[in-house]
mmCIF file of C-alpha atoms in Angstrom:
data_model
loop_
_atom_site.group_PDB
_atom_site.id
_atom_site.type_symbol
_atom_site.label_atom_id
_atom_site.label_comp_id
_atom_site.label_asym_id
_atom_site.label_seq_id
_atom_site.Cartn_x
_atom_site.Cartn_y
_atom_site.Cartn_z
ATOM 1 C CA MET A 1350 0.000 0.000 0.000
ATOM 2 C CA ALA A 1351 1.486 3.299 -1.057
ATOM 3 C CA THR A 1352 1.483 6.209 1.354
ATOM 4 C CA GLU A 1353 -0.609 9.063 -0.093
ATOM 5 C CA PRO A 1354 0.190 11.952 -0.256
ATOM 6 C CA PRO A 1355 3.952 11.387 -0.607
ATOM 7 C CA VAL A 1356 6.120 11.384 2.477
ATOM 8 C CA TYR A 1357 9.894 11.717 2.395
ATOM 9 C CA ALA A 1358 12.194 10.800 5.258
ATOM 10 C CA VAL A 1359 15.501 12.489 5.930
ATOM 11 C CA ILE A 1360 17.563 10.125 8.063
ATOM 12 C CA PHE A 1361 20.511 11.810 9.728
ATOM 13 C CA SER A 1362 22.906 9.784 11.844
ATOM 14 C CA SER A 1363 25.870 11.337 13.574
ATOM 15 C CA GLN A 1364 28.626 10.640 16.055
ATOM 16 C CA LEU A 1365 29.257 13.681 18.231
ATOM 17 C CA ALA A 1366 32.853 14.702 18.764
ATOM 18 C CA GLN A 1367 34.034 14.647 22.406
ATOM 19 C CA SER A 1368 34.589 18.364 22.091
ATOM 20 C CA ALA A 1369 31.095 19.237 20.808
ATOM 21 C CA VAL A 1370 29.745 22.230 22.727
ATOM 22 C CA ASP A 1371 26.492 24.162 22.304
ATOM 23 C CA TYR A 1372 25.252 21.172 20.383
ATOM 24 C CA GLN A 1373 22.059 20.321 22.227
ATOM 25 C CA ASP A 1374 20.654 23.856 22.231
ATOM 26 C CA ALA A 1375 21.418 24.301 18.562
ATOM 27 C CA ALA A 1376 19.845 20.951 17.687
ATOM 28 C CA GLU A 1377 16.651 21.837 19.540
ATOM 29 C CA GLU A 1378 16.566 25.235 17.872
ATOM 30 C CA MET A 1379 16.900 23.582 14.461
ATOM 31 C CA VAL A 1380 13.930 21.307 15.156
ATOM 32 C CA ARG A 1381 11.839 24.310 16.263
ATOM 33 C CA LEU A 1382 12.861 26.098 13.077
ATOM 34 C CA ALA A 1383 12.138 23.057 10.871
ATOM 35 C CA GLU A 1384 8.629 22.926 12.369
ATOM 36 C CA THR A 1385 7.923 26.365 10.873
ATOM 37 C CA MET A 1386 9.006 25.334 7.370
ATOM 38 C CA PRO A 1387 6.529 24.479 4.608
ATOM 39 C CA GLY A 1388 6.121 20.775 4.060
ATOM 40 C CA PHE A 1389 7.399 19.699 7.481
ATOM 41 C CA LEU A 1390 5.528 16.645 8.784
ATOM 42 C CA GLY A 1391 7.398 15.632 11.911
ATOM 43 C CA CYS A 1392 10.741 14.827 13.475
ATOM 44 C CA GLU A 1393 12.073 12.208 15.897
ATOM 45 C CA SER A 1394 15.489 12.004 17.541
ATOM 46 C CA ALA A 1395 17.420 9.653 19.774
ATOM 47 C CA ARG A 1396 20.990 9.914 21.032
ATOM 48 C CA GLY A 1397 22.745 7.441 23.297
ATOM 49 C CA MET A 1398 25.341 7.975 26.004
ATOM 50 C CA ASP A 1399 28.057 7.137 23.468
ATOM 51 C CA GLY A 1400 27.193 10.274 21.490
ATOM 52 C CA PHE A 1401 25.765 8.413 18.521
ATOM 53 C CA GLY A 1402 22.405 9.779 17.422
ATOM 54 C CA ILE A 1403 19.769 9.398 14.751
ATOM 55 C CA THR A 1404 17.246 12.045 13.741
ATOM 56 C CA VAL A 1405 14.510 11.292 11.239
ATOM 57 C CA CYS A 1406 12.444 14.138 9.826
ATOM 58 C CA TYR A 1407 9.498 13.676 7.513
ATOM 59 C CA TRP A 1408 8.586 16.089 4.709
ATOM 60 C CA ASP A 1409 5.890 16.217 2.056
ATOM 61 C CA SER A 1410 8.188 16.820 -0.948
ATOM 62 C CA GLU A 1411 11.791 16.867 -2.073
ATOM 63 C CA GLU A 1412 11.384 20.565 -2.731
ATOM 64 C CA ALA A 1413 10.562 21.129 0.939
ATOM 65 C CA ILE A 1414 13.741 19.235 1.895
ATOM 66 C CA ARG A 1415 15.852 21.352 -0.482
ATOM 67 C CA HIS A 1416 14.246 24.515 0.829
ATOM 68 C CA TRP A 1417 15.082 23.513 4.397
ATOM 69 C CA LYS A 1418 18.643 22.570 3.461
ATOM 70 C CA GLN A 1419 19.125 26.077 2.074
ATOM 71 C CA GLN A 1420 17.537 27.930 4.989
ATOM 72 C CA ALA A 1421 20.103 30.452 6.259
ATOM 73 C CA ASP A 1422 20.229 29.534 9.977
ATOM 74 C CA HIS A 1423 20.214 25.869 9.053
ATOM 75 C CA GLN A 1424 23.180 26.447 6.751
ATOM 76 C CA VAL A 1425 25.119 27.958 9.657
ATOM 77 C CA ALA A 1426 24.245 24.899 11.770
ATOM 78 C CA GLN A 1427 25.277 22.522 8.967
ATOM 79 C CA ARG A 1428 28.651 24.267 8.776
ATOM 80 C CA ARG A 1429 29.161 24.061 12.545
ATOM 81 C CA GLY A 1430 28.109 20.410 12.461
ATOM 82 C CA HIS A 1431 30.668 19.635 9.793
ATOM 83 C CA GLU A 1432 33.460 21.647 11.386
ATOM 84 C CA GLU A 1433 32.850 21.305 15.121
ATOM 85 C CA TRP A 1434 30.187 18.902 16.287
ATOM 86 C CA TYR A 1435 30.310 15.699 14.277
ATOM 87 C CA LYS A 1436 33.093 13.167 14.165
ATOM 88 C CA LYS A 1437 31.157 11.473 11.367
ATOM 89 C CA TYR A 1438 27.682 11.721 9.907
ATOM 90 C CA PHE A 1439 25.492 10.159 7.278
ATOM 91 C CA LEU A 1440 22.339 11.435 5.647
ATOM 92 C CA SER A 1441 19.836 9.518 3.538
ATOM 93 C CA ILE A 1442 16.848 10.964 1.752
ATOM 94 C CA ALA A 1443 14.235 8.315 1.150
ATOM 95 C CA LYS A 1444 10.680 8.129 -0.144
ATOM 96 C CA VAL A 1445 8.367 6.361 2.274
ATOM 97 C CA LYS A 1446 6.585 3.431 0.658
ATOM 98 C CA ARG A 1447 4.590 2.332 3.675
ATOM 99 C CA ALA A 1448 4.464 3.035 7.370
ATOM 100 C CA TYR A 1449 2.620 1.715 10.383
ATOM 101 C CA GLY A 1450 2.827 1.542 14.114
ATOM 102 C CA VAL A 1451 1.075 1.589 17.433
ATOM 103 C CA ASN A 1452 0.551 4.728 19.498
ATOM 104 C CA GLU A 1453 0.607 5.123 23.287
ATOM 105 C CA LYS A 1454 -3.050 4.178 23.518
ATOM 106 C CA GLY A 1455 -2.341 0.890 21.732
ATOM 107 C CA GLU A 1456 -4.132 2.101 18.598
ATOM 108 C CA ARG A 1457 -2.781 1.159 15.174
ATOM 109 C CA ILE A 1458 -1.549 4.136 13.174
ATOM 110 C CA SER A 1459 -0.709 4.012 9.514
ATOM 111 C CA LYS A 1460 0.946 7.226 8.420
ATOM 112 C CA TRP A 1461 2.606 10.454 9.416
ATOM 113 C CA ARG A 1462 0.211 13.229 10.134
ATOM 114 C CA LYS A 1463 1.054 16.858 10.317
ATOM 115 C CA LYS A 1464 1.353 17.915 13.958
ATOM 116 C CA MET B 670 21.715 11.364 -8.282
ATOM 117 C CA ALA B 671 19.996 8.026 -7.831
ATOM 118 C CA THR B 672 21.562 5.423 -5.599
ATOM 119 C CA GLU B 673 22.409 2.300 -7.637
ATOM 120 C CA PRO B 674 21.788 -0.537 -6.875
ATOM 121 C CA PRO B 675 18.601 0.173 -4.914
ATOM 122 C CA VAL B 676 18.790 0.673 -1.177
ATOM 123 C CA TYR B 677 15.786 0.493 1.140
ATOM 124 C CA ALA B 678 15.712 1.862 4.665
ATOM 125 C CA VAL B 679 13.598 0.408 7.446
ATOM 126 C CA ILE B 680 13.194 3.111 10.081
ATOM 127 C CA PHE B 681 11.991 1.775 13.400
ATOM 128 C CA SER B 682 11.339 4.160 16.268
ATOM 129 C CA SER B 683 10.149 2.967 19.660
ATOM 130 C CA GLN B 684 9.480 4.072 23.194
ATOM 131 C CA LEU B 685 10.460 1.375 25.652
ATOM 132 C CA ALA B 686 8.020 0.584 28.436
ATOM 133 C CA GLN B 687 9.338 1.138 31.969
ATOM 134 C CA SER B 688 8.893 -2.563 32.543
ATOM 135 C CA ALA B 689 10.864 -3.738 29.487
ATOM 136 C CA VAL B 690 13.236 -6.523 30.520
ATOM 137 C CA ASP B 691 15.626 -8.633 28.415
ATOM 138 C CA TYR B 692 15.271 -5.974 25.778
ATOM 139 C CA GLN B 693 18.881 -5.025 25.136
ATOM 140 C CA ASP B 694 20.151 -8.588 24.717
ATOM 141 C CA ALA B 695 17.285 -9.460 22.394
ATOM 142 C CA ALA B 696 17.842 -6.303 20.316
ATOM 143 C CA GLU B 697 21.527 -7.097 19.897
ATOM 144 C CA GLU B 698 20.711 -10.672 18.973
ATOM 145 C CA MET B 699 18.256 -9.437 16.338
ATOM 146 C CA VAL B 700 20.938 -7.235 14.746
ATOM 147 C CA ARG B 701 23.385 -10.168 14.683
ATOM 148 C CA LEU B 702 20.690 -12.290 13.066
ATOM 149 C CA ALA B 703 19.775 -9.575 10.539
ATOM 150 C CA GLU B 704 23.437 -9.405 9.505
ATOM 151 C CA THR B 705 23.220 -13.026 8.349
ATOM 152 C CA MET B 706 20.159 -12.420 6.162
ATOM 153 C CA PRO B 707 20.373 -12.036 2.381
ATOM 154 C CA GLY B 708 20.189 -8.438 1.238
ATOM 155 C CA PHE B 709 21.250 -6.892 4.550
ATOM 156 C CA LEU B 710 23.384 -3.783 4.011
ATOM 157 C CA GLY B 711 23.797 -2.290 7.476
ATOM 158 C CA CYS B 712 22.112 -1.161 10.643
ATOM 159 C CA GLU B 713 22.427 1.789 13.028
ATOM 160 C CA SER B 714 20.770 2.350 16.390
ATOM 161 C CA ALA B 715 20.530 5.040 19.018
ATOM 162 C CA ARG B 716 18.515 5.086 22.228
ATOM 163 C CA GLY B 717 18.431 7.906 24.757
ATOM 164 C CA MET B 718 18.113 7.828 28.537
ATOM 165 C CA ASP B 719 14.371 8.463 28.147
ATOM 166 C CA GLY B 720 13.959 5.065 26.473
ATOM 167 C CA PHE B 721 13.154 6.488 23.047
ATOM 168 C CA GLY B 722 15.175 4.846 20.298
ATOM 169 C CA ILE B 723 15.567 4.761 16.535
ATOM 170 C CA THR B 724 17.045 1.898 14.526
ATOM 171 C CA VAL B 725 17.614 2.228 10.797
ATOM 172 C CA CYS B 726 18.495 -0.869 8.790
ATOM 173 C CA TYR B 727 19.343 -0.834 5.101
ATOM 174 C CA TRP B 728 18.435 -3.631 2.673
ATOM 175 C CA ASP B 729 18.927 -4.199 -1.037
ATOM 176 C CA SER B 730 15.287 -5.070 -1.874
ATOM 177 C CA GLU B 731 11.764 -5.090 -0.511
ATOM 178 C CA GLU B 732 11.842 -8.870 -0.815
ATOM 179 C CA ALA B 733 14.790 -9.001 1.597
ATOM 180 C CA ILE B 734 12.784 -6.870 4.064
ATOM 181 C CA ARG B 735 9.754 -9.172 3.783
ATOM 182 C CA HIS B 736 11.968 -12.196 4.211
ATOM 183 C CA TRP B 737 13.475 -10.720 7.374
ATOM 184 C CA LYS B 738 10.065 -9.758 8.727
ATOM 185 C CA GLN B 739 8.971 -13.388 8.386
ATOM 186 C CA GLN B 740 12.109 -14.952 9.905
ATOM 187 C CA ALA B 741 10.986 -17.169 12.804
ATOM 188 C CA ASP B 742 13.146 -15.778 15.648
ATOM 189 C CA HIS B 743 12.413 -12.257 14.455
ATOM 190 C CA GLN B 744 8.682 -12.996 14.590
ATOM 191 C CA VAL B 745 9.032 -14.036 18.234
ATOM 192 C CA ALA B 746 10.896 -10.781 18.939
ATOM 193 C CA GLN B 747 8.244 -8.745 17.119
ATOM 194 C CA ARG B 748 5.575 -10.335 19.275
ATOM 195 C CA ARG B 749 7.493 -9.645 22.485
ATOM 196 C CA GLY B 750 8.103 -6.072 21.310
ATOM 197 C CA HIS B 751 4.414 -5.545 20.718
ATOM 198 C CA GLU B 752 3.286 -7.210 23.952
ATOM 199 C CA GLU B 753 6.065 -6.424 26.422
ATOM 200 C CA TRP B 754 8.771 -4.003 25.376
ATOM 201 C CA TYR B 755 7.292 -1.083 23.485
ATOM 202 C CA LYS B 756 4.916 1.528 24.801
ATOM 203 C CA LYS B 757 4.631 2.773 21.217
ATOM 204 C CA TYR B 758 6.468 2.201 17.962
ATOM 205 C CA PHE B 759 6.493 3.323 14.372
ATOM 206 C CA LEU B 760 8.002 1.710 11.321
ATOM 207 C CA SER B 761 8.589 3.259 7.903
ATOM 208 C CA ILE B 762 9.900 1.454 4.851
ATOM 209 C CA ALA B 763 11.458 3.900 2.432
ATOM 210 C CA LYS B 764 13.441 3.766 -0.789
ATOM 211 C CA VAL B 765 16.676 5.717 -0.564
ATOM 212 C CA LYS B 766 16.944 8.344 -3.288
ATOM 213 C CA ARG B 767 20.323 9.720 -2.324
ATOM 214 C CA ALA B 768 22.733 9.465 0.549
ATOM 215 C CA TYR B 769 25.988 11.069 1.580
ATOM 216 C CA GLY B 770 28.123 11.716 4.592
ATOM 217 C CA VAL B 771 31.569 12.040 6.079
ATOM 218 C CA ASN B 772 33.383 9.149 7.757
ATOM 219 C CA GLU B 773 35.704 9.235 10.787
ATOM 220 C CA LYS B 774 38.684 10.029 8.572
ATOM 221 C CA GLY B 775 36.891 13.089 7.214
ATOM 222 C CA GLU B 776 36.403 11.431 3.822
ATOM 223 C CA ARG B 777 33.168 11.996 1.895
ATOM 224 C CA ILE B 778 31.107 8.850 1.456
ATOM 225 C CA SER B 779 28.186 8.539 -0.863
ATOM 226 C CA LYS B 780 26.362 5.285 -0.299
ATOM 227 C CA TRP B 781 25.819 2.306 1.929
ATOM 228 C CA ARG B 782 28.256 -0.480 1.343
ATOM 229 C CA LYS B 783 27.862 -4.021 2.499
ATOM 230 C CA LYS B 784 29.956 -4.587 5.600
#
């Protein structure tokens, strides 16, 4: 079953450098900023004690992802990530074919909904 | 730029229940088992102190993903996840359109490679 309308996932995994400072605040600010962007559907993040983290954000088009990539404050954060925060990182852009899950009430859910 | 050959990402996010026991060992065993399956390309996981985690596994076909979903030991783990471990979870299956990153040596990398 195809997911309609289209949903794209941006999967970002990263290993924080030991020396990473200001990272957490900046990351939270970026999520708040992403939430204001057109086409944003949702974002989830997890980071373990070892500094390895994965963030997955969902968007309604590739154009929305490009637009976000080029957003000025986000560009500054990308540069700091590359130069200061991340020891390594990997980003995949993928088109969601199907999705399902169970929410906290035990109800089946079948797609991303705009918050 | 399209990624060739095809790469599919299975994005699994979950909130562990307070009562989840045996979870970590079983999760590690599932990754070891996945690594032996045909079409497996790689797996990454992160889980924070709050019990929220994301695992992304990459496969070379949707058939490989179906095959893994139906694997007997994995089915037992899925059942335990649903009944015991997870307060909520969400799974997306997505086709990777492009991917890039920087490894620990600072070298640009552009796709998933089989380990």
